[in-house]
Each structure stands twice: as C-alpha cells, then as structure tokens.
Amino acid sequence: MPMALIEGDKLPTLKGDGVRLRWLDDGDVAALYEVFSDARVMRYWSTPPWTDRGEAARMIERVRQHFTNGTLYQWGIGAGTPERLIGTCTLAYVDTQNRRAEIGFALRHDCWGRGFMSCALSALLQYAFETLNLHRIEADVDPRNAPCIALLDRLGFQREGLLRERWIVNDEYNDTVFYGLLRREWSAPVA
Ligand SMILES: CC(C)(COP(=O)(O)OP(=O)(O)OC[C@H]1O[C@@H](n2cnc3c(N)ncnc32)[C@H](O)[C@@H]1OP(=O)(O)O)[C@@H](O)C(=O)NCCC(=O)NCCS
C-alpha cells in the first residue's frame, strides 16, 4: 500500500477566508444529505442525487476508510456563526509517486455566488502544494458546468482536453473537460 501523505488519525483543519475545512463526523449526516440530494447541486455530478439518507452515513464511512489508506481526503466546509456545514471539498485519486491528485467540490445551493468555494479551494490548494508538496491538481468537469469552470478559471487552472462520453449518468452520456493546475502556475495568497 502506498504511504499516506497525511499522518495522524484525522484530517487537519484548514482555515480560509470565512470558511473552515474540517473533518466530517457523524453529526454531519443531515447537512451532507441536504447538499447531495439536491438535483441542482448534482446536475453535473458523476452520480444521481441521493434519495436515501443512508448515503450520507456511507459517505462518512468511505471518507474514513480512504483517509486511512491515503487515497482520498475529503473535508467538510463550515461557514457562518454559528458554523454550519455548507459543502465538501476533496483531494481524490491521490498519487504519491507522481505527486498529483484530483480536486472535487460541492456547495449547498443557497450558498452559491458568494465566494465560499473560491475561499475553500484557495486554502485547499495552498495545503496541497505547500504542505503535501503535490505537483499537479486535476479537475474532471462537465463542459456545461459553467459555475465550476468559472471557479477553476479564477483559480488559474488550464483547460487541457475534452474526453468524450466519459460518464453515464441517468442513461445520459456525458463529456468531460479536463483541467490542470501545476504548482508553478499557482499563485499563493499574499500573507
Ligand atoms: C461549482 C460550485 C461550487 C461553484 O459555486 P460558486 O458559488 O459559483 O463558486 P464561488 O464560491 O467561487 O463563488 C463565485 C461567485 O461568488 C462571487 N463572489 C463573491 N465574493 C467572492 C469572493 N470573495 N471570492 C470569489 N468570488 C466571490 C463571484 O463573483 C461569483 O459570482 P458569480 O457566479 O455571480 O460570478 C457550485 O456551483 C456547486 O456546488 N456546483 C455543484 C457541484 C459541482 O458541480 N461541483 C463541481 C464538480 S467537481
């Protein structure tokens, strides 16, 4: 088994502007279900919206297992006072040999358009490049997913190629646009 990049018994908490990236626990089931059962959030996801609350508990269990084997790191995104869970962001397919990972993210619909995910991903990229010493972050995006593409553009990702009919979701074949960000292209936030 490859060596896990992150040691310890859980993910570190990361702070962004107005957001906190933190470990998901059993108390997050209801909030996770709200995010991933919303058809607007899941429109361009690789799976249909959840219809069963058990999916949220299973996600938390998978997150723990992946953390242990070092292949995927998924943080909950907290914001507001009192803080509530508004989404998640993930480093998936973590490849230690090639120092790359794929980024994934979802935000509850009533939080779109306020910069929460930009701030969360800026903190995640800083951690991925500076602390985990990754070289390349990838994103696999439906070409119709305009808010996601706008966000990746803002963060400096480059469009690298179109992969045709890569996913089948609800009997629909969906294309993918691959985006990539290299460490040397990434601008660290000014301290
Ligand atoms: C992709 C997704 C997270 C983007 O959400 P978002 O709210 O548009 O993204 P941001 O948090 O970066 O917010 C950007 C918006 O907030 C505004 N904004 C306000 N303050 C801002 C700040 N401090 N920094 C950046 N943007 C800010 C921007 O102007 C922009 O508004 P606009 O969309 O009207 O141009 C969201 O659409 C989503 O969860 N989609 C469903 C899941 C999904 O498809 N994920 C991607 C697959 S991996």
XYZ file of N, CA and C and ligand atoms in Angstrom:
621
model
N 0.859 -1.201 0.000
C 0.000 0.000 0.000
C 0.894 1.250 0.000
N 0.571 2.292 -0.835
C 1.408 3.488 -0.836
C 1.327 4.201 0.510
N 2.401 4.924 0.828
C 2.409 5.638 2.101
C 1.403 6.790 2.064
N 0.625 6.952 3.155
C -0.351 8.049 3.194
C 0.395 9.378 3.314
N -0.084 10.386 2.590
C 0.561 11.703 2.635
C 0.274 12.427 3.944
N -0.910 12.146 4.519
C -1.298 12.855 5.744
C -1.258 11.861 6.903
N -0.478 12.203 7.914
C -0.380 11.305 9.067
C -1.385 11.731 10.137
N -1.532 10.902 11.157
C -2.443 11.227 12.253
C -3.731 10.454 12.128
N -4.689 10.773 13.009
C -5.922 9.989 12.988
C -7.055 10.705 12.281
N -6.859 11.967 11.909
C -7.869 12.660 11.100
C -7.232 13.797 10.309
N -8.029 14.376 9.415
C -7.515 15.476 8.585
C -7.245 16.710 9.440
N -6.246 17.505 9.084
C -6.052 18.769 9.782
C -7.165 19.748 9.394
N -7.478 20.658 10.288
C -8.442 21.724 9.966
C -7.690 22.819 9.203
N -8.277 23.270 8.090
C -7.650 24.314 7.276
C -8.531 25.557 7.335
N -7.909 26.718 7.448
C -8.709 27.949 7.530
C -8.587 28.731 6.241
N -9.756 29.123 5.689
C -9.779 30.014 4.536
C -10.504 31.281 4.942
N -10.668 32.210 4.000
C -11.334 33.462 4.292
C -12.838 33.185 4.492
N -13.301 33.187 5.750
C -14.728 32.965 6.034
C -15.168 31.511 6.005
N -14.238 30.592 5.837
C -14.588 29.165 5.812
C -13.560 28.372 6.620
N -14.013 27.206 7.059
C -13.133 26.298 7.798
C -13.298 24.925 7.184
N -12.194 24.304 6.783
C -12.240 22.960 6.202
C -11.913 21.996 7.328
N -12.821 21.068 7.583
C -12.654 20.235 8.775
C -13.140 18.814 8.545
N -12.741 17.967 9.456
C -13.083 16.541 9.444
C -14.606 16.378 9.483
N -15.132 15.441 8.687
C -16.573 15.145 8.705
C -16.851 14.117 9.794
N -17.909 14.350 10.582
C -18.236 13.324 11.576
C -19.722 12.974 11.533
N -20.124 12.085 12.438
C -21.484 11.540 12.369
C -22.564 12.621 12.493
N -22.236 13.721 13.134
C -23.195 14.815 13.278
C -23.465 15.554 11.967
N -22.748 15.201 10.912
C -22.895 15.916 9.632
C -23.860 15.227 8.665
N -24.468 14.114 9.088
C -25.287 13.331 8.157
C -26.405 14.182 7.525
N -27.158 14.910 8.353
C -28.311 15.654 7.822
C -27.843 16.744 6.844
N -26.787 17.464 7.204
C -26.305 18.557 6.342
C -25.734 18.011 5.032
N -25.036 16.881 5.108
C -24.497 16.282 3.876
C -25.637 15.843 2.956
N -26.658 15.271 3.571
C -27.793 14.805 2.762
C -28.438 15.989 2.034
N -28.557 17.116 2.711
C -29.151 18.296 2.052
C -28.348 18.702 0.816
N -27.028 18.628 0.906
C -26.190 19.029 -0.239
C -26.341 18.030 -1.381
N -26.150 16.742 -1.080
C -26.021 15.749 -2.154
C -27.352 15.152 -2.616
N -28.461 15.586 -2.006
C -29.769 15.137 -2.506
C -30.408 16.222 -3.377
N -29.738 17.355 -3.518
C -30.297 18.488 -4.269
C -29.957 18.326 -5.756
N -30.984 18.193 -6.580
C -30.768 17.948 -8.017
C -29.995 19.090 -8.678
N -30.120 20.314 -8.143
C -29.385 21.448 -8.744
C -27.887 21.290 -8.494
N -27.541 20.820 -7.300
C -26.120 20.614 -6.970
C -25.562 19.426 -7.762
N -26.401 18.411 -7.979
C -25.927 17.160 -8.580
C -26.084 17.115 -10.096
N -26.498 18.227 -10.690
C -26.804 18.222 -12.129
C -25.635 17.682 -12.959
N -24.428 18.073 -12.618
C -23.269 17.643 -13.418
C -22.331 16.737 -12.629
N -22.850 16.117 -11.599
C -22.060 15.189 -10.784
C -21.964 13.863 -11.527
N -21.076 12.977 -11.069
C -20.890 11.692 -11.760
C -21.889 10.630 -11.289
N -22.744 10.980 -10.332
C -23.793 10.066 -9.869
C -25.087 10.871 -9.689
N -26.254 10.223 -9.686
C -27.513 10.965 -9.484
C -27.625 11.495 -8.053
N -28.584 12.421 -7.801
C -28.783 12.918 -6.429
C -29.153 11.769 -5.490
N -28.726 11.890 -4.246
C -29.097 10.870 -3.256
C -30.601 10.925 -3.010
N -31.170 9.742 -2.751
C -32.584 9.697 -2.367
C -32.737 8.972 -1.029
N -31.624 8.573 -0.453
C -31.648 7.774 0.771
C -30.647 8.395 1.759
N -31.140 8.736 2.951
C -30.262 9.365 3.960
C -29.070 8.494 4.338
N -29.228 7.173 4.153
C -28.128 6.257 4.467
C -26.888 6.570 3.639
N -27.070 7.219 2.475
C -25.920 7.578 1.624
C -24.943 8.485 2.370
N -25.487 9.371 3.199
C -24.625 10.327 3.906
C -23.741 9.589 4.911
N -24.351 8.656 5.651
C -23.553 7.889 6.613
C -22.524 7.040 5.879
N -22.914 6.519 4.711
C -21.955 5.695 3.951
C -20.810 6.564 3.413
N -21.136 7.811 3.036
C -20.053 8.693 2.579
C -19.055 8.927 3.714
N -19.560 9.192 4.907
C -18.661 9.457 6.042
C -17.785 8.230 6.306
N -18.372 7.067 6.203
C -17.608 5.840 6.408
C -16.514 5.693 5.334
N -16.894 5.968 4.080
C -15.900 5.876 2.985
C -14.774 6.885 3.185
N -15.155 8.096 3.620
C -14.143 9.135 3.843
C -13.123 8.652 4.863
N -13.612 8.000 5.919
C -12.691 7.476 6.953
C -11.779 6.393 6.369
N -12.390 5.484 5.587
C -11.579 4.395 5.017
C -10.514 4.940 4.070
N -10.931 5.865 3.203
C -9.973 6.448 2.246
C -8.881 7.213 2.969
N -9.263 7.892 4.060
C -8.236 8.616 4.826
C -7.180 7.632 5.317
N -7.656 6.507 5.826
C -6.731 5.514 6.378
C -5.803 4.970 5.299
N -6.356 4.718 4.089
C -5.435 4.169 3.080
C -4.779 5.253 2.216
N -5.112 6.520 2.478
C -4.361 7.622 1.870
C -4.686 7.890 0.410
N -5.866 7.458 -0.062
C -6.180 7.642 -1.481
C -7.104 8.830 -1.739
N -7.835 9.261 -0.728
C -8.786 10.362 -0.929
C -8.950 11.094 0.399
N -8.918 12.442 0.306
C -9.081 13.258 1.506
C -10.248 14.213 1.284
N -11.290 14.053 2.068
C -12.489 14.892 1.883
C -12.771 15.675 3.156
N -12.816 16.984 3.000
C -13.091 17.879 4.121
C -14.532 18.379 4.050
N -15.142 18.603 5.210
C -16.383 19.362 5.271
C -16.034 20.840 5.266
N -16.911 21.660 4.656
C -16.687 23.111 4.658
C -17.695 23.737 5.618
N -17.183 24.401 6.643
C -18.049 25.082 7.597
C -17.969 26.585 7.375
N -19.125 27.269 7.566
C -19.135 28.732 7.440
C -20.259 29.284 8.301
N -20.169 30.571 8.631
C -21.236 31.263 9.364
C -21.071 31.171 10.862
N -21.959 31.921 11.559
C -21.976 31.906 13.021
C -23.430 31.719 13.464
N -23.774 30.644 14.161
C -22.894 29.518 14.430
C -22.540 28.808 13.137
N -21.420 28.113 13.186
C -20.941 27.483 11.955
C -21.855 26.334 11.533
N -22.118 26.246 10.230
C -22.850 25.078 9.716
C -22.102 24.519 8.516
N -22.389 23.244 8.226
C -21.711 22.583 7.110
C -22.382 23.003 5.799
N -21.617 23.588 4.870
C -22.226 24.086 3.629
C -21.759 23.305 2.405
N -20.843 22.372 2.569
C -20.393 21.604 1.408
C -19.169 20.790 1.762
N -18.564 20.229 0.734
C -17.325 19.472 0.959
C -16.339 19.779 -0.169
N -15.081 19.536 0.098
C -14.075 19.584 -0.961
C -13.062 18.466 -0.728
N -12.522 17.963 -1.833
C -11.837 16.675 -1.803
C -10.569 16.690 -2.644
N -9.562 15.989 -2.151
C -8.439 15.589 -2.999
C -8.604 14.089 -3.219
N -8.888 13.688 -4.447
C -9.150 12.278 -4.747
C -8.034 11.731 -5.636
N -8.029 10.422 -5.808
C -7.024 9.760 -6.648
C -5.624 10.281 -6.310
N -5.344 10.348 -5.021
C -4.045 10.880 -4.590
C -2.951 9.898 -5.029
N -2.032 10.429 -5.832
C -0.974 9.602 -6.407
C 0.345 10.142 -5.867
N 0.900 9.448 -4.883
C 2.090 9.985 -4.210
C 3.311 9.907 -5.120
N 3.375 8.863 -5.936
C 4.541 8.717 -6.807
C 4.650 9.872 -7.801
N 3.512 10.239 -8.392
C 3.517 11.310 -9.391
C 3.125 12.664 -8.798
N 2.901 12.692 -7.511
C 2.575 13.921 -6.763
C 1.433 14.688 -7.415
N 0.337 13.951 -7.631
C -0.846 14.611 -8.178
C -2.100 14.110 -7.482
N -3.191 14.885 -7.629
C -4.488 14.490 -7.082
C -5.566 15.196 -7.894
N -6.783 14.686 -7.776
C -7.919 15.327 -8.469
C -8.775 16.039 -7.426
N -9.203 17.230 -7.781
C -9.996 18.022 -6.850
C -11.490 17.810 -7.146
N -12.288 17.786 -6.079
C -13.750 17.690 -6.241
C -14.390 18.594 -5.202
N -15.589 19.095 -5.484
C -16.203 20.031 -4.535
C -17.691 20.195 -4.822
N -18.442 20.451 -3.768
C -19.890 20.703 -3.896
C -20.327 21.612 -2.755
N -21.220 22.518 -3.091
C -21.667 23.544 -2.139
C -23.187 23.542 -2.108
N -23.790 23.720 -0.933
C -25.255 23.762 -0.900
C -25.739 24.940 -1.760
N -26.881 24.743 -2.382
C -27.288 25.660 -3.441
C -27.488 27.091 -2.937
N -28.023 27.246 -1.718
C -28.284 28.616 -1.249
C -27.001 29.358 -0.872
N -25.856 28.698 -1.015
C -24.566 29.367 -0.738
C -23.801 29.698 -2.017
N -24.360 29.382 -3.181
C -23.661 29.694 -4.436
C -23.590 31.210 -4.621
N -22.585 31.650 -5.355
C -22.487 33.056 -5.765
C -21.939 33.972 -4.688
N -21.366 33.413 -3.612
C -20.867 34.262 -2.524
C -19.386 34.049 -2.253
N -18.727 33.282 -3.098
C -17.273 33.135 -2.958
C -16.814 32.099 -1.941
N -17.757 31.354 -1.350
C -17.347 30.380 -0.326
C -16.400 29.323 -0.897
N -16.736 28.808 -2.088
C -15.900 27.718 -2.610
C -14.548 28.250 -3.081
N -14.527 29.471 -3.638
C -13.228 30.055 -4.015
C -12.309 30.098 -2.805
N -12.863 30.531 -1.675
C -12.034 30.650 -0.464
C -11.635 29.266 0.042
N -12.569 28.310 -0.011
C -12.252 26.957 0.463
C -11.169 26.327 -0.413
N -11.297 26.479 -1.730
C -10.319 25.820 -2.610
C -8.966 26.528 -2.564
N -8.966 27.826 -2.336
C -7.665 28.511 -2.182
C -6.912 27.917 -1.004
N -7.639 27.689 0.112
C -6.989 27.095 1.293
C -6.547 25.659 0.993
N -7.382 24.936 0.267
C -7.040 23.539 -0.036
C -5.825 23.464 -0.964
N -5.778 24.349 -1.960
C -4.638 24.330 -2.891
C -3.342 24.710 -2.167
N -3.452 25.680 -1.276
C -2.256 26.066 -0.522
C -1.733 24.863 0.268
N -2.631 24.155 0.908
C -2.240 22.975 1.685
C -1.671 21.896 0.758
N -2.339 21.683 -0.384
C -1.912 20.609 -1.296
C -0.520 20.889 -1.863
N -0.277 22.143 -2.255
C 1.018 22.452 -2.873
C 2.116 22.658 -1.823
N 1.792 23.402 -0.767
C 2.859 23.794 0.169
C 3.121 22.743 1.235
N 2.061 22.110 1.747
C 2.278 21.151 2.842
C 2.418 19.728 2.298
N 1.525 19.337 1.398
C 1.602 17.969 0.866
C 2.622 17.856 -0.260
N 3.087 19.024 -0.744
C 4.115 19.045 -1.787
C 3.646 18.366 -3.076
N 2.354 18.520 -3.400
C 1.867 17.982 -4.678
C 2.360 18.872 -5.810
N 2.447 18.281 -6.979
C 2.963 18.996 -8.140
C 1.840 19.432 -9.092
N 0.764 18.646 -9.094
C -0.281 18.873 -10.099
C -1.632 18.516 -9.489
N -2.637 19.408 -9.727
C -4.008 19.131 -9.304
C -4.876 19.126 -10.555
N -5.717 18.101 -10.653
C -6.572 17.948 -11.840
C -8.034 18.147 -11.471
N -8.834 18.472 -12.475
C -10.287 18.526 -12.271
C -10.975 17.945 -13.498
N -12.001 17.174 -13.255
C -12.759 16.475 -14.302
C -14.157 17.081 -14.283
N -14.495 17.860 -15.317
C -15.671 18.726 -15.259
C -16.567 18.509 -16.465
N -17.874 18.512 -16.231
C -18.813 18.509 -17.350
C -18.708 19.864 -18.059
N -18.535 19.864 -19.395
C -18.336 21.150 -20.091
C -19.510 22.118 -19.949
N -20.676 21.621 -19.518
C -21.834 22.522 -19.330
C -21.858 23.137 -17.936
N -20.931 22.745 -17.087
C -20.967 23.185 -15.687
C -20.294 24.559 -15.554
N -21.030 25.600 -15.976
C -20.446 26.942 -16.065
C -19.910 27.473 -14.735
N -20.636 27.345 -13.609
C -20.079 27.897 -12.359
C -18.776 27.216 -11.955
N -18.692 25.923 -12.228
C -17.480 25.183 -11.868
C -16.303 25.632 -12.743
N -16.561 25.793 -14.034
C -15.496 26.218 -14.948
C -15.034 27.639 -14.599
N -15.992 28.507 -14.260
C -15.620 29.879 -13.868
C -14.722 29.849 -12.628
N -15.059 28.990 -11.704
C -14.270 28.883 -10.470
C -12.855 28.363 -10.769
N -12.756 27.342 -11.601
C -11.424 26.803 -11.935
C -10.600 27.849 -12.678
N -11.237 28.581 -13.586
C -10.524 29.663 -14.302
C -9.974 30.687 -13.311
N -10.833 31.090 -12.352
C -10.392 32.085 -11.353
C -9.196 31.598 -10.558
N -9.159 30.278 -10.320
C -8.062 29.725 -9.514
C -6.805 29.474 -10.344
N -6.901 29.672 -11.661
C -5.714 29.546 -12.508
C -5.563 28.210 -13.211
N -6.573 27.337 -13.120
C -6.491 26.049 -13.827
C -6.487 26.282 -15.338
N -5.784 25.396 -16.053
C -5.748 25.438 -17.519
C -6.638 24.326 -18.070
N -7.371 24.647 -19.129
C -8.155 23.619 -19.816
C -7.192 22.769 -20.641
N -7.256 21.454 -20.458
C -6.248 20.586 -21.093
C -6.802 19.658 -22.154
N -8.103 19.383 -22.111
C -8.612 18.492 -23.153
C -10.025 18.015 -22.898
N -10.643 17.563 -23.988
C -12.025 17.064 -23.917
C -12.005 15.541 -24.018
N -12.690 14.889 -23.102
C -12.813 13.427 -23.147
C -14.292 13.125 -23.414
N -14.570 12.502 -24.541
C -15.953 12.353 -24.974
C -16.666 11.209 -24.256
N -17.908 11.487 -23.882
C -18.817 10.466 -23.328
C -18.120 9.602 -22.281
N -17.526 10.266 -21.315
C -16.730 9.564 -20.298
C -17.586 8.996 -19.174
N -18.731 9.633 -18.916
C -19.599 9.218 -17.814
C -20.982 8.845 -18.346
N -21.614 7.896 -17.682
C -23.020 7.606 -17.973
C -23.781 7.865 -16.678
N -24.636 8.890 -16.704
C -25.425 9.219 -15.517
C -26.873 9.343 -15.955
N -27.771 8.621 -15.290
C -29.187 8.630 -15.670
C -29.355 8.339 -17.156
N -28.655 7.356 -17.661
C -28.745 6.938 -19.068
C -28.291 8.003 -20.049
N -27.579 9.002 -19.564
C -27.090 10.068 -20.443
C -25.565 9.948 -20.513
N -25.013 10.004 -21.724
C -23.555 10.026 -21.872
C -23.068 11.456 -21.704
N -22.102 11.640 -20.822
C -21.612 12.993 -20.552
C -20.127 13.111 -20.874
N -19.790 14.213 -21.569
C -18.385 14.519 -21.842
C -17.713 15.059 -20.577
N -16.404 15.064 -20.616
C -15.599 15.659 -19.538
C -14.615 16.647 -20.149
N -14.425 17.760 -19.471
C -13.276 18.612 -19.803
C -12.285 18.429 -18.667
N -11.047 18.162 -19.041
C -10.012 18.015 -18.024
C -9.305 19.349 -17.831
N -9.161 19.728 -16.561
C -8.419 20.939 -16.204
C -7.226 20.535 -15.346
N -6.160 21.306 -15.406
C -4.994 21.016 -14.578
C -4.366 22.297 -14.065
N -3.802 22.205 -12.886
C -3.060 23.332 -12.304
C -1.735 22.791 -11.769
N -0.641 23.350 -12.283
C 0.680 22.949 -11.807
C 1.111 23.874 -10.669
N 1.910 23.328 -9.819
C 2.352 24.118 -8.659
C 2.989 25.445 -9.101
N 3.788 25.409 -10.167
C 4.493 26.645 -10.561
C 3.534 27.678 -11.162
N 2.327 27.251 -11.542
C 1.346 28.191 -12.102
C 0.442 28.790 -11.029
N 0.501 28.196 -9.862
C -0.424 28.584 -8.800
C 0.125 29.789 -8.050
N -0.747 30.781 -7.785
C -0.290 31.956 -7.045
C -0.703 31.798 -5.598
N 0.265 31.690 -4.720
C -0.046 31.596 -3.289
C -0.671 32.912 -2.839
N -1.670 32.847 -1.949
C -2.261 34.083 -1.448
C -1.212 34.928 -0.711
N -1.354 36.248 -0.836
C -0.395 37.132 -0.150
C -0.713 37.094 1.339
N 0.331 36.837 2.155
C 0.082 36.689 3.619
C -0.271 38.032 4.236
C -19.089 24.650 -8.517
C -19.660 25.465 -7.360
C -19.006 25.087 -6.059
C -19.371 26.939 -7.662
O -20.016 27.724 -6.670
P -19.888 29.319 -6.709
O -20.644 29.834 -5.569
O -20.198 29.805 -8.079
O -18.337 29.476 -6.511
P -17.578 30.534 -5.622
O -17.641 30.146 -4.198
O -16.231 30.654 -6.209
O -18.380 31.871 -5.832
C -18.199 32.613 -7.004
C -19.262 33.665 -7.082
O -19.271 34.387 -5.873
C -18.922 35.768 -6.145
N -18.050 36.178 -5.061
C -18.447 36.933 -4.032
N -17.430 37.111 -3.177
C -16.373 36.428 -3.683
C -15.040 36.205 -3.237
N -14.582 36.740 -2.096
N -14.217 35.429 -3.988
C -14.654 34.875 -5.135
N -15.923 35.048 -5.598
C -16.765 35.829 -4.871
C -18.288 35.747 -7.519
O -18.447 36.980 -8.168
C -19.045 34.649 -8.197
O -20.337 35.126 -8.542
P -20.951 34.862 -9.985
O -21.157 33.346 -10.053
O -22.235 35.620 -9.937
O -19.942 35.340 -10.964
C -21.180 25.261 -7.240
O -21.773 25.679 -8.430
C -21.567 23.824 -6.948
O -21.531 23.355 -5.809
N -21.988 23.118 -8.009
C -22.458 21.745 -7.857
C -21.366 20.738 -7.626
C -20.423 20.685 -8.798
O -20.850 20.708 -9.941
N -19.129 20.605 -8.490
C -18.107 20.549 -9.476
C -17.823 19.186 -9.933
S -16.232 18.673 -9.360
